[in-house]
mmCIF file with all atom_site columns, C-alpha atoms in Angstrom:
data_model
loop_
_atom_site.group_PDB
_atom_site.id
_atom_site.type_symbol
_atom_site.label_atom_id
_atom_site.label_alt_id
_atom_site.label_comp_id
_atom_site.label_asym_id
_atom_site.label_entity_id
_atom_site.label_seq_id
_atom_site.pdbx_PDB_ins_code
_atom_site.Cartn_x
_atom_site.Cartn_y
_atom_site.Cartn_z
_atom_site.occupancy
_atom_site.B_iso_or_equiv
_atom_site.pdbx_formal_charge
_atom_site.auth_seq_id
_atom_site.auth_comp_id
_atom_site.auth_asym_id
_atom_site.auth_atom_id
_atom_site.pdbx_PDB_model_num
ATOM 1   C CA . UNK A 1 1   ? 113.225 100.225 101.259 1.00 74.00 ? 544 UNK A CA 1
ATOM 2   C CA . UNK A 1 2   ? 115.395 101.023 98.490  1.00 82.00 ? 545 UNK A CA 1
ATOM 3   C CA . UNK A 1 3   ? 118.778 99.507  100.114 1.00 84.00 ? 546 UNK A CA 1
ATOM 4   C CA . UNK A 1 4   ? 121.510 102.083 101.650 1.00 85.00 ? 547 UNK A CA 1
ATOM 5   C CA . UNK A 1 5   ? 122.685 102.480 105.148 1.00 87.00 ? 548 UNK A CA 1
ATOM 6   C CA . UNK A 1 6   ? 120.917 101.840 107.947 1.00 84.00 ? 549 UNK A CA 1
ATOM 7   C CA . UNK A 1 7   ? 121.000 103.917 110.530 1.00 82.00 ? 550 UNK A CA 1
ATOM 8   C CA . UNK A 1 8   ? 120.206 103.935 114.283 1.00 83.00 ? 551 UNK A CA 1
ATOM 9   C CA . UNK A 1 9   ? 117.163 105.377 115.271 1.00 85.00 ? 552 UNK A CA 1
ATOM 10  C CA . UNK A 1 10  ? 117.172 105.419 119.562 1.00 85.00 ? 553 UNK A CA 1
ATOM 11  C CA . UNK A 1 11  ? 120.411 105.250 121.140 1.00 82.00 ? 554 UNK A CA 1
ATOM 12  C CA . UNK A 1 12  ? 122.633 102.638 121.976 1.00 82.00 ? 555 UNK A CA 1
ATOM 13  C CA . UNK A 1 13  ? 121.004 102.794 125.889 1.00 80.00 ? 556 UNK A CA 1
ATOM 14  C CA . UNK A 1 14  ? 117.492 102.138 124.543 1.00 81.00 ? 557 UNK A CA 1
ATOM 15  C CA . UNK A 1 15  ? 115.428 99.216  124.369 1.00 82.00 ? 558 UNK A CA 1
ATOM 16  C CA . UNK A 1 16  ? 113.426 99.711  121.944 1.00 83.00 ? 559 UNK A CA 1
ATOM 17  C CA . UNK A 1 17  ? 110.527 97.518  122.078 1.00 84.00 ? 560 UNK A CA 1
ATOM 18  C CA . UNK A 1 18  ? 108.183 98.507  119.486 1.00 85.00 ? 561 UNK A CA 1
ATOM 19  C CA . UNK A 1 19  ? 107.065 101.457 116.685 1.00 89.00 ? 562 UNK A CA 1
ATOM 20  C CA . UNK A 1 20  ? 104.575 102.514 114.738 1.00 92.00 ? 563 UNK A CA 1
ATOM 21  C CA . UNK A 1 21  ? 104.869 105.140 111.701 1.00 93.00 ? 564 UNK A CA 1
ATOM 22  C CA . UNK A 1 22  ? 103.499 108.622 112.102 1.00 94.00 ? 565 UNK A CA 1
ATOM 23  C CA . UNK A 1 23  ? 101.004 109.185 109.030 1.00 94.00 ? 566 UNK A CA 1
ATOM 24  C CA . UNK A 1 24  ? 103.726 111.657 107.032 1.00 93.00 ? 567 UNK A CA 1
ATOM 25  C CA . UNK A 1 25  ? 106.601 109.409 107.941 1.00 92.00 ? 568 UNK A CA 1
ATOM 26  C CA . UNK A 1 26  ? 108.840 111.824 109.860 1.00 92.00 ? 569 UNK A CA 1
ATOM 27  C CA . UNK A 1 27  ? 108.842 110.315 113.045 1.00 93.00 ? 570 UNK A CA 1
ATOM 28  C CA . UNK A 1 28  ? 108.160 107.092 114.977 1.00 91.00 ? 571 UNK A CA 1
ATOM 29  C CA . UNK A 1 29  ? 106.267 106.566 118.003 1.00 92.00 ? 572 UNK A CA 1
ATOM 30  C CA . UNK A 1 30  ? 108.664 104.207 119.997 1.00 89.00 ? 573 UNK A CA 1
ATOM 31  C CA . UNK A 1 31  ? 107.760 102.077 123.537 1.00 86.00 ? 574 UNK A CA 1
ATOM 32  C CA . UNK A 1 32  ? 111.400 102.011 125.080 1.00 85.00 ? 575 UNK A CA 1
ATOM 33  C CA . UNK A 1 33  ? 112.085 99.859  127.696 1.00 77.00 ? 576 UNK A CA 1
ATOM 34  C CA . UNK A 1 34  ? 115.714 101.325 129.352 1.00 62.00 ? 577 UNK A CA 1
ATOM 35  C CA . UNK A 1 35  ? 113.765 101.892 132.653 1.00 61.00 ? 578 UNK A CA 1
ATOM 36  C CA . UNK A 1 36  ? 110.731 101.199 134.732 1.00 57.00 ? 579 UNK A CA 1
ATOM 37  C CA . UNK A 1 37  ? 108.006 102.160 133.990 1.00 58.00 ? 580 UNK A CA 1
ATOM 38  C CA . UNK A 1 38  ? 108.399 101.835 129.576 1.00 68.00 ? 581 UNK A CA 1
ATOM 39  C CA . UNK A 1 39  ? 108.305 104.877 128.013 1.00 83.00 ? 582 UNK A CA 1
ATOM 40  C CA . UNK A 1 40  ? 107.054 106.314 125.209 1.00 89.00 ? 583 UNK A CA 1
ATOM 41  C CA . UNK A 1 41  ? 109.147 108.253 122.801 1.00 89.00 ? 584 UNK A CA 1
ATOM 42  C CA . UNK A 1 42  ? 108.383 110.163 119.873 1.00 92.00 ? 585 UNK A CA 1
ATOM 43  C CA . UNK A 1 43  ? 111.793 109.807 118.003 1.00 92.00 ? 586 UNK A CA 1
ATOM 44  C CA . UNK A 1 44  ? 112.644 112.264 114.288 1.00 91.00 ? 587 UNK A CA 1
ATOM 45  C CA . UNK A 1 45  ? 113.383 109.857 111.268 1.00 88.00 ? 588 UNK A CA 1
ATOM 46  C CA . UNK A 1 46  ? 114.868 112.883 109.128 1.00 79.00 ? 589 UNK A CA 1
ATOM 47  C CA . UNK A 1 47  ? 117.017 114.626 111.890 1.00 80.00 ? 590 UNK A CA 1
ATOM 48  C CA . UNK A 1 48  ? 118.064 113.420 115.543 1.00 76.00 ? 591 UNK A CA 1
ATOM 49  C CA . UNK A 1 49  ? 115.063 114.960 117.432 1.00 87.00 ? 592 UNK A CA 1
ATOM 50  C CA . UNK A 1 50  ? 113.682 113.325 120.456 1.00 89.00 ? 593 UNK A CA 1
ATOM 51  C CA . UNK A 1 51  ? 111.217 113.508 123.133 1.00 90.00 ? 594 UNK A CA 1
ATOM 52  C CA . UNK A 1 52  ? 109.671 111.237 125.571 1.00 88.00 ? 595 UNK A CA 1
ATOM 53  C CA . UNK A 1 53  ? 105.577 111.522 125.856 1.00 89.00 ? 596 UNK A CA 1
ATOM 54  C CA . UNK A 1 54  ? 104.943 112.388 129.813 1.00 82.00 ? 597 UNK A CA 1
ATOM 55  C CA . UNK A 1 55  ? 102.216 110.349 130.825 1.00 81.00 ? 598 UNK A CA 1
ATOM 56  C CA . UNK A 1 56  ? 100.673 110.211 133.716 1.00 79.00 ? 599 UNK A CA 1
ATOM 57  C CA . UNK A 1 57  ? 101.820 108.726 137.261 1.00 76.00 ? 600 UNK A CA 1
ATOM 58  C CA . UNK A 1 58  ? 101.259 104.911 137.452 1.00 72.00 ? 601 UNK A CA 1
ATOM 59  C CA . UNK A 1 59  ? 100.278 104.569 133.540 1.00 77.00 ? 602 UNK A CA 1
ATOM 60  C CA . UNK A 1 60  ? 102.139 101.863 131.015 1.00 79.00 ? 603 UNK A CA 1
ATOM 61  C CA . UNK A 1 61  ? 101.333 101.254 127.446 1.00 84.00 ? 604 UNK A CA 1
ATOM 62  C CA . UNK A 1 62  ? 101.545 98.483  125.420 1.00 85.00 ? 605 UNK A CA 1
ATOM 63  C CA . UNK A 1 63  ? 100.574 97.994  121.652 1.00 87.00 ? 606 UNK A CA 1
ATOM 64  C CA . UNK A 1 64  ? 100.730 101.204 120.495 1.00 91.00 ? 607 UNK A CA 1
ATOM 65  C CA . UNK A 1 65  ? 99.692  102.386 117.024 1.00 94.00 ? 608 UNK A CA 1
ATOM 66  C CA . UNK A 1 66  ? 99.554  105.815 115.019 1.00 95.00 ? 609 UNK A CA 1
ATOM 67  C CA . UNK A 1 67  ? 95.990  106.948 114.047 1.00 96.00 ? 610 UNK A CA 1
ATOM 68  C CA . UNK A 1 68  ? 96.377  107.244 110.143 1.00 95.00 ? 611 UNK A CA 1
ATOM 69  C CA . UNK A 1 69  ? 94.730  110.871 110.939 1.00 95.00 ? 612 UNK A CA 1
ATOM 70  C CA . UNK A 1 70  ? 97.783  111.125 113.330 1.00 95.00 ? 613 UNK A CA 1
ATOM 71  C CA . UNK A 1 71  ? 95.043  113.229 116.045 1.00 95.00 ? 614 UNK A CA 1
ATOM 72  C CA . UNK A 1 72  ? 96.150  109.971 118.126 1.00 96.00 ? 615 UNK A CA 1
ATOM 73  C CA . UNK A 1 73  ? 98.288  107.179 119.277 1.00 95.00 ? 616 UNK A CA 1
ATOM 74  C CA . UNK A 1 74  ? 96.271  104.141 120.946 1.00 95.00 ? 617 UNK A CA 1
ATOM 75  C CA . UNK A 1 75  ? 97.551  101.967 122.948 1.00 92.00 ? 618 UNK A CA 1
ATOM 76  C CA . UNK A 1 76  ? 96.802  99.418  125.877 1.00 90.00 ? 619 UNK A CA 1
ATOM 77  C CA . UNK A 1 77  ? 96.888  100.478 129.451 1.00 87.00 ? 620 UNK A CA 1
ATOM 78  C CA . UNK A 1 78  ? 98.660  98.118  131.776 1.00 78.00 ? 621 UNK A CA 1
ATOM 79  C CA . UNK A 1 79  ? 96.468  99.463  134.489 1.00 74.00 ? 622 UNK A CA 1
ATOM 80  C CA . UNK A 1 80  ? 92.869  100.150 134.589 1.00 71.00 ? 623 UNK A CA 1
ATOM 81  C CA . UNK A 1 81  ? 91.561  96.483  133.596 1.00 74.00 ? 624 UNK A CA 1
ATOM 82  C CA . UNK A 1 82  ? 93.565  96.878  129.949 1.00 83.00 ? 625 UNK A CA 1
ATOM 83  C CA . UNK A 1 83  ? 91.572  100.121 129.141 1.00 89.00 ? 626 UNK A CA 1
ATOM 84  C CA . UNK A 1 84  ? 92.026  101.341 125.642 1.00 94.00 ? 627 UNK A CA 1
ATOM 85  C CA . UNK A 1 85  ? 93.996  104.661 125.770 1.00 93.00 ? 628 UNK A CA 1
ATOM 86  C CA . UNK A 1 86  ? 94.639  107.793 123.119 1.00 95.00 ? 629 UNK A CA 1
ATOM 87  C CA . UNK A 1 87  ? 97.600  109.425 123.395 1.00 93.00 ? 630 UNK A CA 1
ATOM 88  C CA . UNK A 1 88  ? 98.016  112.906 121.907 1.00 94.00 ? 631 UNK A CA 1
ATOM 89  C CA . UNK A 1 89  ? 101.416 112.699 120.378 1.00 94.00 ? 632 UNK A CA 1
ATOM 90  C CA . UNK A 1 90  ? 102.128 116.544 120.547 1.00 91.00 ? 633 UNK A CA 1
ATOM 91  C CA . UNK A 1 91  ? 101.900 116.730 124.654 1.00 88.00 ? 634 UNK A CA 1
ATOM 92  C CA . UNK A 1 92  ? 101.087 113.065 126.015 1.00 87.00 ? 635 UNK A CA 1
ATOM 93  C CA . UNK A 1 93  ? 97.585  114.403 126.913 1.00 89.00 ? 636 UNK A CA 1
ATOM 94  C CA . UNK A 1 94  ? 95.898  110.664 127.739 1.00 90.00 ? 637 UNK A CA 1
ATOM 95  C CA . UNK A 1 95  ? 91.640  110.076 126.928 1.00 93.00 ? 638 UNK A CA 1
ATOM 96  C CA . UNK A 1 96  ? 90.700  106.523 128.455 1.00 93.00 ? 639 UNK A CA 1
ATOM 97  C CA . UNK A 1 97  ? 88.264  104.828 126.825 1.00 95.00 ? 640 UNK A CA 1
ATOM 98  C CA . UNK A 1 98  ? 86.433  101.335 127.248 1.00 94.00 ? 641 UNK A CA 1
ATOM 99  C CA . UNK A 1 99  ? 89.109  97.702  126.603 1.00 93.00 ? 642 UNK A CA 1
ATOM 100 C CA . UNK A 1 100 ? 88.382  95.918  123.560 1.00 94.00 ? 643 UNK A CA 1
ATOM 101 C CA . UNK A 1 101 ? 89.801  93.160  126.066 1.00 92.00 ? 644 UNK A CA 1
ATOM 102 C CA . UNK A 1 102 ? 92.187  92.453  122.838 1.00 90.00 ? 645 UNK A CA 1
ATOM 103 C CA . UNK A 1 103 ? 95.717  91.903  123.073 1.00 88.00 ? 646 UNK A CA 1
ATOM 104 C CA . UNK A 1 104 ? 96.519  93.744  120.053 1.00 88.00 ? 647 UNK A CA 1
ATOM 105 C CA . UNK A 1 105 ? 94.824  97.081  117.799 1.00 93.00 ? 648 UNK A CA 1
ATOM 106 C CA . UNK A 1 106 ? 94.466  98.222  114.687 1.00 93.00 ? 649 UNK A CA 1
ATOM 107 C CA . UNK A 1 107 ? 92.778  101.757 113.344 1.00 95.00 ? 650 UNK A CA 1
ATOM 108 C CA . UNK A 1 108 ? 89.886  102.335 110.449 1.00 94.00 ? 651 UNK A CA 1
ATOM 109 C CA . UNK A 1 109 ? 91.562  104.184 107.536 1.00 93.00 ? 652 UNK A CA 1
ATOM 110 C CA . UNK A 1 110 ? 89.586  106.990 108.252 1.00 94.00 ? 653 UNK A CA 1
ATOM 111 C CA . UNK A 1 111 ? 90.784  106.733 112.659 1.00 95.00 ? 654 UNK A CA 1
ATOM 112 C CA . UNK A 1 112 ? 87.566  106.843 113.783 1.00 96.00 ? 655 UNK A CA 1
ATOM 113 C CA . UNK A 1 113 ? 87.617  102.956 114.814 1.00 96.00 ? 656 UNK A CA 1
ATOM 114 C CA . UNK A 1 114 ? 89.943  100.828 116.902 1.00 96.00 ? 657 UNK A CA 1
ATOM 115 C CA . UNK A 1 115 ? 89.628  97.188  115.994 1.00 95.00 ? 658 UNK A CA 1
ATOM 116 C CA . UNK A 1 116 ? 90.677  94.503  118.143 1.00 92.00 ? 659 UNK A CA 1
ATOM 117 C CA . UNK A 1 117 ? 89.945  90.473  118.893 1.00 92.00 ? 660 UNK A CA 1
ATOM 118 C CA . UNK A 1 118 ? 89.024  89.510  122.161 1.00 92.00 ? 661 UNK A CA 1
ATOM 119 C CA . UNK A 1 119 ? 88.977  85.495  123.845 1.00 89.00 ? 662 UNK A CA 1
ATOM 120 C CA . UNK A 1 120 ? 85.091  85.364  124.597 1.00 87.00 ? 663 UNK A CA 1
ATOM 121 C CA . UNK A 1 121 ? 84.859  81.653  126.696 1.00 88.00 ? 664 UNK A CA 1
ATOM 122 C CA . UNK A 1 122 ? 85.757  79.157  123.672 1.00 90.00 ? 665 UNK A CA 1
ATOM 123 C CA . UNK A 1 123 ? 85.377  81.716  120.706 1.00 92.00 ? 666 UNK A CA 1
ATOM 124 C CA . UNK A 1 124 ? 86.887  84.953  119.496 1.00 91.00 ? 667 UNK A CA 1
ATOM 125 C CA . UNK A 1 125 ? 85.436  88.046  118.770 1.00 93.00 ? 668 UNK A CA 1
ATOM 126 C CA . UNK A 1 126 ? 85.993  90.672  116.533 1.00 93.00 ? 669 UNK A CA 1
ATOM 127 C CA . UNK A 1 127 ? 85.406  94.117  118.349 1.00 95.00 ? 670 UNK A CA 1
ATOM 128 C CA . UNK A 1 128 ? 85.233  97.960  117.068 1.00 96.00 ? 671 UNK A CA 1
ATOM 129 C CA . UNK A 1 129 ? 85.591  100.821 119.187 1.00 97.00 ? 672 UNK A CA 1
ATOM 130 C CA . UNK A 1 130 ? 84.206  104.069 118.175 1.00 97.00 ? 673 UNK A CA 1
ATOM 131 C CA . UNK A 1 131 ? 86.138  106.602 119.019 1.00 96.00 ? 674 UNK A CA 1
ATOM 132 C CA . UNK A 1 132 ? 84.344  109.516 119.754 1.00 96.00 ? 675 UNK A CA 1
ATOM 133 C CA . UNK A 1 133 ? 81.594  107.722 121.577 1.00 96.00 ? 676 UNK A CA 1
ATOM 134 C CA . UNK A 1 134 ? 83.367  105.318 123.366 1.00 96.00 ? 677 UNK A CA 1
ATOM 135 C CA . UNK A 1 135 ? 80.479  103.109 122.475 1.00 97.00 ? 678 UNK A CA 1
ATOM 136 C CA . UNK A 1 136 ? 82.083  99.012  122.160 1.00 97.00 ? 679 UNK A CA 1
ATOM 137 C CA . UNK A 1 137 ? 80.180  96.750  119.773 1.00 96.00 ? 680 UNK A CA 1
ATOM 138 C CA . UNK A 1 138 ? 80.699  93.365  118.644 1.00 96.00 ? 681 UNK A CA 1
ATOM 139 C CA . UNK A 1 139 ? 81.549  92.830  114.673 1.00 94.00 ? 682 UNK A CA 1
ATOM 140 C CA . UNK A 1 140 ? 81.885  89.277  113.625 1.00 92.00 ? 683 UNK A CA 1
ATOM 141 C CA . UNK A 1 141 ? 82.433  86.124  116.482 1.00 93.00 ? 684 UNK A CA 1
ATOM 142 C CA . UNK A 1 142 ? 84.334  83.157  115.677 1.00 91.00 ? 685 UNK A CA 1
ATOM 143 C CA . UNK A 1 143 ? 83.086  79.411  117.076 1.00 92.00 ? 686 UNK A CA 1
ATOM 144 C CA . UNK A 1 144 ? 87.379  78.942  117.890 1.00 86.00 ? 687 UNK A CA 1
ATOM 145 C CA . UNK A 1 145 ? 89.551  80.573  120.340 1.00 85.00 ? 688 UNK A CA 1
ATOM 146 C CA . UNK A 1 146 ? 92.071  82.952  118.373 1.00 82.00 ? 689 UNK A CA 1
ATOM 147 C CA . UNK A 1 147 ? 95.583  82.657  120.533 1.00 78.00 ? 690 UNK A CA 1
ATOM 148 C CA . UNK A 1 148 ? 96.775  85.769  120.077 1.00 77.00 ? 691 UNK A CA 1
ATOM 149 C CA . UNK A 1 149 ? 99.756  85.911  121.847 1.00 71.00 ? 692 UNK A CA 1
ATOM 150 C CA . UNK A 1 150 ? 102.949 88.276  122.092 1.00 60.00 ? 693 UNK A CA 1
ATOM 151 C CA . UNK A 1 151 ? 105.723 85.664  123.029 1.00 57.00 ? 694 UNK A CA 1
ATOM 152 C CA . UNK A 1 152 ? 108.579 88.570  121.845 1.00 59.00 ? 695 UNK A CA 1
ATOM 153 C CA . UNK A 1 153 ? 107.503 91.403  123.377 1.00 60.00 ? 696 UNK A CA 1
ATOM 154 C CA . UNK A 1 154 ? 106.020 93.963  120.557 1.00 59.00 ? 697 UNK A CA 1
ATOM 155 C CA . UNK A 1 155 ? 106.170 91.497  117.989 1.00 69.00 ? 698 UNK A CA 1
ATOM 156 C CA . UNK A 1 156 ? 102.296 91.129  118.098 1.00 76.00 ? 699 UNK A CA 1
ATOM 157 C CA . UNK A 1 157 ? 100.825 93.341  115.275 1.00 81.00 ? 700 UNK A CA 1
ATOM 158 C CA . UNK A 1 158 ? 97.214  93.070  113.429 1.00 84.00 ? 701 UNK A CA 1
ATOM 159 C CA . UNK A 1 159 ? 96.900  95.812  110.461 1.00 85.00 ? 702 UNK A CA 1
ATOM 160 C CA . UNK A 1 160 ? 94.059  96.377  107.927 1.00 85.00 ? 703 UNK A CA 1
ATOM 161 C CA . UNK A 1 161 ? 94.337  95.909  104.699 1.00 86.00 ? 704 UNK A CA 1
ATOM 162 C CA . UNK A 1 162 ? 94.137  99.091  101.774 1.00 86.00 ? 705 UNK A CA 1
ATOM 163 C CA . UNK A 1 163 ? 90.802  98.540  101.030 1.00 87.00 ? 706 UNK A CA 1
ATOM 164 C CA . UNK A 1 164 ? 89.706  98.309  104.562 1.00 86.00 ? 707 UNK A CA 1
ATOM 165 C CA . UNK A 1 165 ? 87.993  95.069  104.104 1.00 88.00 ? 708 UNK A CA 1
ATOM 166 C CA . UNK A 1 166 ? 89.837  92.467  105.762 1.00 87.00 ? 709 UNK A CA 1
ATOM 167 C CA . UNK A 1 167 ? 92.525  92.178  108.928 1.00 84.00 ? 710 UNK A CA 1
ATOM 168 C CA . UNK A 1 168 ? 95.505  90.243  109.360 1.00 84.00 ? 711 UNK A CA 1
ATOM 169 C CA . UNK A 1 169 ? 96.973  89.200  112.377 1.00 83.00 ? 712 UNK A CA 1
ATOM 170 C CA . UNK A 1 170 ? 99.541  86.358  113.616 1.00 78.00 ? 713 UNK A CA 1
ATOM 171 C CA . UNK A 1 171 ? 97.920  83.256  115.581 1.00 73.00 ? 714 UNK A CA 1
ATOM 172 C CA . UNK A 1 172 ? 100.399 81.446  118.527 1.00 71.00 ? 715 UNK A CA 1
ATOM 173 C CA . UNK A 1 173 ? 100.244 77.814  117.727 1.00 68.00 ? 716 UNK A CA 1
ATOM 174 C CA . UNK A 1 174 ? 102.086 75.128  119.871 1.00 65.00 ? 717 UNK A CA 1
ATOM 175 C CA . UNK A 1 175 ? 103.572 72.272  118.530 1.00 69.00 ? 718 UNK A CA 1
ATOM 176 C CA . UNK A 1 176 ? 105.740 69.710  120.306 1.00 70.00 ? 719 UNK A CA 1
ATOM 177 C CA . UNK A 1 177 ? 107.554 66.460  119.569 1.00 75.00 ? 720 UNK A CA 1
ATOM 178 C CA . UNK A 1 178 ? 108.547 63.154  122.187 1.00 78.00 ? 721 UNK A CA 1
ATOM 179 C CA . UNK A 1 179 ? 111.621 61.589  121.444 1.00 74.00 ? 722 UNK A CA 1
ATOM 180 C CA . UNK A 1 180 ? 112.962 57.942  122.808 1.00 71.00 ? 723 UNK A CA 1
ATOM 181 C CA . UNK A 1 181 ? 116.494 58.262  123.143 1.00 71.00 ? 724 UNK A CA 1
ATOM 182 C CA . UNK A 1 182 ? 118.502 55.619  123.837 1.00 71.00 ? 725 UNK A CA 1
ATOM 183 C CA . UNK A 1 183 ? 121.815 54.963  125.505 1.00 69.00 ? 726 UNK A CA 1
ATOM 184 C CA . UNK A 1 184 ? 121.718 56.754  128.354 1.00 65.00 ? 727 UNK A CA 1
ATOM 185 C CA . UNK A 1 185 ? 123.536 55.982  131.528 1.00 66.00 ? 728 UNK A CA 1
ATOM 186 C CA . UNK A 1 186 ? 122.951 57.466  134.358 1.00 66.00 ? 729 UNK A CA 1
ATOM 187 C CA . UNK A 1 187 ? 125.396 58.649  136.773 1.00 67.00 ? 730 UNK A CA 1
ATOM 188 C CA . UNK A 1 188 ? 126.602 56.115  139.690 1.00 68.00 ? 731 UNK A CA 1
ATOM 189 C CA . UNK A 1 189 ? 124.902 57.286  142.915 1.00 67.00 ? 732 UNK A CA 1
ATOM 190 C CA . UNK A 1 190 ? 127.012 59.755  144.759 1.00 61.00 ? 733 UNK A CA 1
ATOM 191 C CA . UNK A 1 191 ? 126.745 59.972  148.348 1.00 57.00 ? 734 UNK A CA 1
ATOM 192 C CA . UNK A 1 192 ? 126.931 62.983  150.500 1.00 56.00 ? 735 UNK A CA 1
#
């Protein structure tokens, strides 16, 4: 944040898709993409350690995001109807728990709450997962669809704020133009 050189993180063979901060800063929980199925990686910020999280046969995650009590990385299975999924980031050990049916997540300050915001018909809503219950519960619903979209893979991201008060997320939006353009001649008819 202070300026210097920036240095590579993954190697040059990695796709790195997205991270998330552990809570003391010394590593970075990393979805890598160089093969199929995406991995997860816990990569060292202050030295050149590395080591993928073995998770189990068949299972993908998307969205991933370091507990702040770092007990926990959640994430969104691929499989299982979009179950939400904790990831012990010392041995990959996996805990499935209920989907938030949210594209995105976000932890309480104190990790023992996932938040996401799920596409309910015509409206949003805005969900909390406890987790040690597993127990789903609905906070707040909006009378508008939120389109909360990933278009760039990983580049979906909803955080809390310090106080723990508010979220903030990114909407998808479309907007298009039609333009008349004139001049145009098409080519002579070519025949076969």
């Amino acid at each position: 944040a202070s300026g210097g050189t920036p240095r590579p993180i993954t190697p040059k063979s990695a796709f790195a898709i997205r991270s998330s901060w552990s809570p003391d800063g010394r590593s970075l929980a990393i979805e890598v993409g160089e093969s199929r199925p995406d991995q997860l990686w816990i990569y060292g910020v202050g030295d050149s350690t590395a080591r993928r999280l073995s998770l189990p046969r068949g299972i993908e995650v998307r969205q991933t995001e370091w507990s702040p009590t770092a007990e926990w990385i959640v994430g969104i299975s691929d499989v299982d109807g979009g179950a939400t999924v904790l990831i012990h980031p010392k041995d990959g050990t996996l805990r499935k728990l209920p989907s938030l049916e949210s594209p995105v997540l976000t932890w309480s300050r104190d990790g023992k709450t996932v938040y996401g915001v799920a596409a309910a018909g015509d409206r949003s809503e805005l969900r909390a997962l406890d987790v040690a219950s597993g127990t789903v519960r609905t906070l707040a619903s909006y009378p508008t669809r939120l389109r909360l979209e990933d278009n760039i893979d990983g580049s979906l991201r909803m955080t809390l704020a310090p106080d723990g008060q508010s979220l903030v997320t990114t909407l998808l939006s479309d907007r298009s133009n039609v333009w008349m353009l004139k001049g145009l001649h098409p080519p002579r008819k070519t025949w076969w």
